């Protein structure tokens, strides 16, 4: 999974993109954020398309360095870091 930007303003929209293998098209993709040492699921979802790609628009409100990841069929992606100014 990758983010199209490494830095955003608070509540500024950015896009996450990823590709999966071994997962059916139509499978839900969930977004998680590291908060206080634990992964919390955020109210942002997408679905895996026929090309086994996914994309989602995200807005974050917690200022500072945010670690986020996606979870597809119970499998988490590697986290990425987005800094919110």
Short mmCIF file of N, CA and C in Angstrom, two decimals:
data_model
loop_
_atom_site.label_atom_id
_atom_site.label_comp_id
_atom_site.label_asym_id
_atom_site.label_seq_id
_atom_site.Cartn_x
_atom_site.Cartn_y
_atom_site.Cartn_z
N UNK A 1 0.84 -1.17 0.00
CA UNK A 1 0.00 0.00 0.00
C UNK A 1 0.89 1.23 0.00
N UNK A 2 0.44 2.26 -0.73
CA UNK A 2 1.18 3.52 -0.76
C UNK A 2 0.21 4.69 -0.62
N UNK A 3 0.70 5.77 -0.06
CA UNK A 3 -0.06 7.02 0.03
C UNK A 3 0.48 7.95 -1.05
N UNK A 4 -0.42 8.75 -1.64
CA UNK A 4 0.05 9.64 -2.69
C UNK A 4 0.78 10.87 -2.16
N UNK A 5 0.75 11.07 -0.84
CA UNK A 5 1.51 12.16 -0.21
C UNK A 5 2.05 11.72 1.13
N UNK A 6 3.17 12.29 1.51
CA UNK A 6 3.75 11.98 2.82
C UNK A 6 3.35 13.00 3.87
N UNK A 7 2.94 14.21 3.43
CA UNK A 7 2.50 15.26 4.34
C UNK A 7 1.20 15.87 3.83
N UNK A 8 0.28 16.11 4.76
CA UNK A 8 -0.99 16.75 4.43
C UNK A 8 -1.36 17.72 5.54
N UNK A 9 -2.28 18.62 5.24
CA UNK A 9 -2.84 19.47 6.28
C UNK A 9 -3.94 18.69 7.00
N UNK A 10 -4.30 19.13 8.19
CA UNK A 10 -5.34 18.46 8.95
C UNK A 10 -6.63 18.42 8.13
N UNK A 11 -7.23 17.24 8.00
CA UNK A 11 -8.46 16.96 7.26
C UNK A 11 -8.32 17.13 5.75
N UNK A 12 -7.10 17.28 5.24
CA UNK A 12 -6.89 17.34 3.79
C UNK A 12 -6.96 15.92 3.22
N UNK A 13 -7.65 15.77 2.12
CA UNK A 13 -7.83 14.46 1.52
C UNK A 13 -6.58 14.01 0.77
N UNK A 14 -6.25 12.74 0.93
CA UNK A 14 -5.19 12.11 0.14
C UNK A 14 -5.66 10.72 -0.24
N UNK A 15 -4.91 10.05 -1.08
CA UNK A 15 -5.35 8.75 -1.59
C UNK A 15 -4.35 7.64 -1.24
N UNK A 16 -4.91 6.51 -0.84
CA UNK A 16 -4.14 5.29 -0.62
C UNK A 16 -4.44 4.32 -1.76
N UNK A 17 -3.40 3.63 -2.22
CA UNK A 17 -3.57 2.64 -3.27
C UNK A 17 -2.82 1.38 -2.87
N UNK A 18 -3.39 0.26 -3.28
CA UNK A 18 -2.72 -1.01 -3.00
C UNK A 18 -3.12 -2.07 -4.00
N UNK A 19 -2.41 -3.17 -3.96
CA UNK A 19 -2.67 -4.31 -4.83
C UNK A 19 -2.60 -5.56 -3.96
N UNK A 20 -3.49 -6.50 -4.21
CA UNK A 20 -3.52 -7.73 -3.42
C UNK A 20 -3.36 -8.93 -4.35
N UNK A 21 -3.04 -10.05 -3.77
CA UNK A 21 -3.01 -11.31 -4.51
C UNK A 21 -3.75 -12.36 -3.68
N UNK A 22 -4.39 -13.27 -4.37
CA UNK A 22 -5.08 -14.35 -3.67
C UNK A 22 -6.36 -13.92 -2.96
N UNK A 23 -6.87 -12.73 -3.29
CA UNK A 23 -8.09 -12.21 -2.67
C UNK A 23 -9.12 -12.01 -3.79
N UNK A 24 -10.39 -12.29 -3.52
CA UNK A 24 -11.43 -12.12 -4.51
C UNK A 24 -11.77 -10.65 -4.74
N UNK A 25 -12.10 -10.33 -5.98
CA UNK A 25 -12.64 -9.00 -6.28
C UNK A 25 -13.91 -8.81 -5.47
N UNK A 26 -14.14 -7.59 -5.00
CA UNK A 26 -15.32 -7.30 -4.18
C UNK A 26 -15.08 -7.40 -2.68
N UNK A 27 -13.91 -7.89 -2.28
CA UNK A 27 -13.57 -8.00 -0.86
C UNK A 27 -13.36 -6.60 -0.27
N UNK A 28 -13.88 -6.38 0.92
CA UNK A 28 -13.79 -5.08 1.58
C UNK A 28 -12.37 -4.81 2.09
N UNK A 29 -11.95 -3.57 1.91
CA UNK A 29 -10.67 -3.09 2.41
C UNK A 29 -10.97 -2.11 3.55
N UNK A 30 -10.38 -2.31 4.70
CA UNK A 30 -10.59 -1.43 5.86
C UNK A 30 -9.31 -0.66 6.16
N UNK A 31 -9.47 0.52 6.71
CA UNK A 31 -8.34 1.37 7.07
C UNK A 31 -8.14 1.35 8.57
N UNK A 32 -6.89 1.23 9.00
CA UNK A 32 -6.56 1.28 10.43
C UNK A 32 -5.48 2.32 10.67
N UNK A 33 -5.53 2.89 11.88
CA UNK A 33 -4.56 3.90 12.31
C UNK A 33 -4.02 3.50 13.67
N UNK A 34 -2.72 3.66 13.86
CA UNK A 34 -2.11 3.38 15.16
C UNK A 34 -2.46 4.52 16.10
N UNK A 35 -3.16 4.19 17.20
CA UNK A 35 -3.55 5.19 18.20
C UNK A 35 -3.24 4.61 19.58
N UNK A 36 -2.40 5.30 20.32
CA UNK A 36 -2.06 4.91 21.70
C UNK A 36 -1.57 3.47 21.78
N UNK A 37 -0.76 3.06 20.79
CA UNK A 37 -0.15 1.74 20.81
C UNK A 37 -0.99 0.60 20.28
N UNK A 38 -2.17 0.90 19.74
CA UNK A 38 -3.04 -0.16 19.21
C UNK A 38 -3.62 0.27 17.86
N UNK A 39 -3.87 -0.68 16.98
CA UNK A 39 -4.49 -0.38 15.70
C UNK A 39 -5.99 -0.19 15.87
N UNK A 40 -6.49 0.95 15.43
CA UNK A 40 -7.92 1.28 15.51
C UNK A 40 -8.48 1.34 14.09
N UNK A 41 -9.61 0.70 13.87
CA UNK A 41 -10.26 0.73 12.56
C UNK A 41 -10.99 2.05 12.38
N UNK A 42 -10.74 2.71 11.27
CA UNK A 42 -11.37 3.99 10.95
C UNK A 42 -12.56 3.76 10.01
N UNK A 43 -13.48 4.73 9.95
CA UNK A 43 -14.67 4.57 9.10
C UNK A 43 -14.39 4.90 7.63
N UNK A 44 -13.40 4.25 7.06
CA UNK A 44 -13.07 4.41 5.64
C UNK A 44 -12.90 3.02 5.06
N UNK A 45 -13.62 2.73 3.99
CA UNK A 45 -13.51 1.42 3.35
C UNK A 45 -13.43 1.58 1.84
N UNK A 46 -13.02 0.51 1.22
CA UNK A 46 -12.98 0.43 -0.24
C UNK A 46 -13.23 -1.03 -0.57
N UNK A 47 -13.19 -1.38 -1.84
CA UNK A 47 -13.31 -2.78 -2.24
C UNK A 47 -12.21 -3.09 -3.26
N UNK A 48 -11.84 -4.35 -3.29
CA UNK A 48 -10.87 -4.83 -4.26
C UNK A 48 -11.57 -4.93 -5.61
N UNK A 49 -10.98 -4.35 -6.67
CA UNK A 49 -11.60 -4.40 -7.99
C UNK A 49 -11.15 -5.65 -8.75
N UNK A 50 -11.61 -5.80 -10.00
CA UNK A 50 -11.29 -7.00 -10.79
C UNK A 50 -9.81 -7.13 -11.10
N UNK A 51 -9.09 -6.00 -11.09
CA UNK A 51 -7.64 -6.04 -11.33
C UNK A 51 -6.85 -6.33 -10.05
N UNK A 52 -7.59 -6.59 -8.95
CA UNK A 52 -7.02 -6.85 -7.63
C UNK A 52 -6.30 -5.64 -7.06
N UNK A 53 -6.76 -4.45 -7.45
CA UNK A 53 -6.28 -3.18 -6.91
C UNK A 53 -7.35 -2.60 -5.99
N UNK A 54 -6.94 -1.68 -5.17
CA UNK A 54 -7.91 -0.88 -4.42
C UNK A 54 -7.36 0.52 -4.25
N UNK A 55 -8.27 1.43 -4.01
CA UNK A 55 -7.93 2.83 -3.81
C UNK A 55 -8.95 3.41 -2.85
N UNK A 56 -8.50 4.28 -1.95
CA UNK A 56 -9.45 4.94 -1.05
C UNK A 56 -8.98 6.35 -0.74
N UNK A 57 -9.96 7.23 -0.57
CA UNK A 57 -9.68 8.60 -0.15
C UNK A 57 -9.71 8.65 1.36
N UNK A 58 -8.74 9.35 1.93
CA UNK A 58 -8.57 9.38 3.38
C UNK A 58 -8.38 10.82 3.84
N UNK A 59 -8.94 11.13 5.03
CA UNK A 59 -8.70 12.41 5.71
C UNK A 59 -8.34 12.07 7.15
N UNK A 60 -7.26 12.65 7.64
CA UNK A 60 -6.82 12.41 9.01
C UNK A 60 -6.87 13.70 9.81
N UNK A 61 -7.27 13.60 11.07
CA UNK A 61 -7.38 14.77 11.91
C UNK A 61 -6.37 14.87 13.02
N UNK A 62 -5.65 13.79 13.29
CA UNK A 62 -4.67 13.81 14.38
C UNK A 62 -3.36 14.38 13.85
N UNK A 63 -2.96 15.52 14.40
CA UNK A 63 -1.72 16.17 13.94
C UNK A 63 -0.50 15.36 14.35
N UNK A 64 0.54 15.47 13.53
CA UNK A 64 1.79 14.77 13.80
C UNK A 64 1.95 13.58 12.87
N UNK A 65 2.82 12.67 13.26
CA UNK A 65 3.12 11.49 12.45
C UNK A 65 2.04 10.44 12.69
N UNK A 66 1.38 10.01 11.62
CA UNK A 66 0.32 9.00 11.69
C UNK A 66 0.77 7.75 10.96
N UNK A 67 0.68 6.61 11.63
CA UNK A 67 0.95 5.32 10.98
C UNK A 67 -0.40 4.72 10.61
N UNK A 68 -0.56 4.39 9.34
CA UNK A 68 -1.82 3.81 8.88
C UNK A 68 -1.52 2.55 8.05
N UNK A 69 -2.52 1.68 7.97
CA UNK A 69 -2.40 0.47 7.16
C UNK A 69 -3.81 0.06 6.71
N UNK A 70 -3.86 -0.82 5.73
CA UNK A 70 -5.13 -1.38 5.31
C UNK A 70 -5.18 -2.84 5.73
N UNK A 71 -6.40 -3.34 5.86
CA UNK A 71 -6.62 -4.75 6.19
C UNK A 71 -7.59 -5.31 5.17
N UNK A 72 -7.18 -6.37 4.49
CA UNK A 72 -8.01 -7.03 3.49
C UNK A 72 -8.11 -8.50 3.86
N UNK A 73 -9.32 -8.99 4.04
CA UNK A 73 -9.55 -10.40 4.39
C UNK A 73 -8.73 -10.80 5.62
N UNK A 74 -8.63 -9.88 6.58
CA UNK A 74 -7.91 -10.15 7.82
C UNK A 74 -6.41 -10.01 7.73
N UNK A 75 -5.89 -9.68 6.55
CA UNK A 75 -4.44 -9.55 6.36
C UNK A 75 -4.04 -8.09 6.31
N UNK A 76 -3.22 -7.63 7.25
CA UNK A 76 -2.80 -6.22 7.26
C UNK A 76 -1.68 -5.96 6.26
N UNK A 77 -1.69 -4.76 5.69
CA UNK A 77 -0.59 -4.32 4.83
C UNK A 77 0.54 -3.82 5.72
N UNK A 78 1.66 -3.56 5.11
CA UNK A 78 2.74 -2.89 5.82
C UNK A 78 2.29 -1.46 6.10
N UNK A 79 2.56 -0.91 7.27
CA UNK A 79 2.12 0.46 7.56
C UNK A 79 2.89 1.50 6.75
N UNK A 80 2.21 2.61 6.48
CA UNK A 80 2.86 3.77 5.88
C UNK A 80 2.69 4.94 6.85
N UNK A 81 3.55 5.93 6.71
CA UNK A 81 3.53 7.09 7.58
C UNK A 81 3.09 8.31 6.79
N UNK A 82 2.12 9.04 7.35
CA UNK A 82 1.66 10.29 6.78
C UNK A 82 1.71 11.33 7.89
N UNK A 83 2.38 12.45 7.66
CA UNK A 83 2.47 13.50 8.65
C UNK A 83 1.37 14.53 8.41
N UNK A 84 0.61 14.80 9.46
CA UNK A 84 -0.47 15.80 9.39
C UNK A 84 0.02 17.07 10.05
N UNK A 85 0.01 18.19 9.30
CA UNK A 85 0.48 19.47 9.81
C UNK A 85 -0.67 20.26 10.39
#
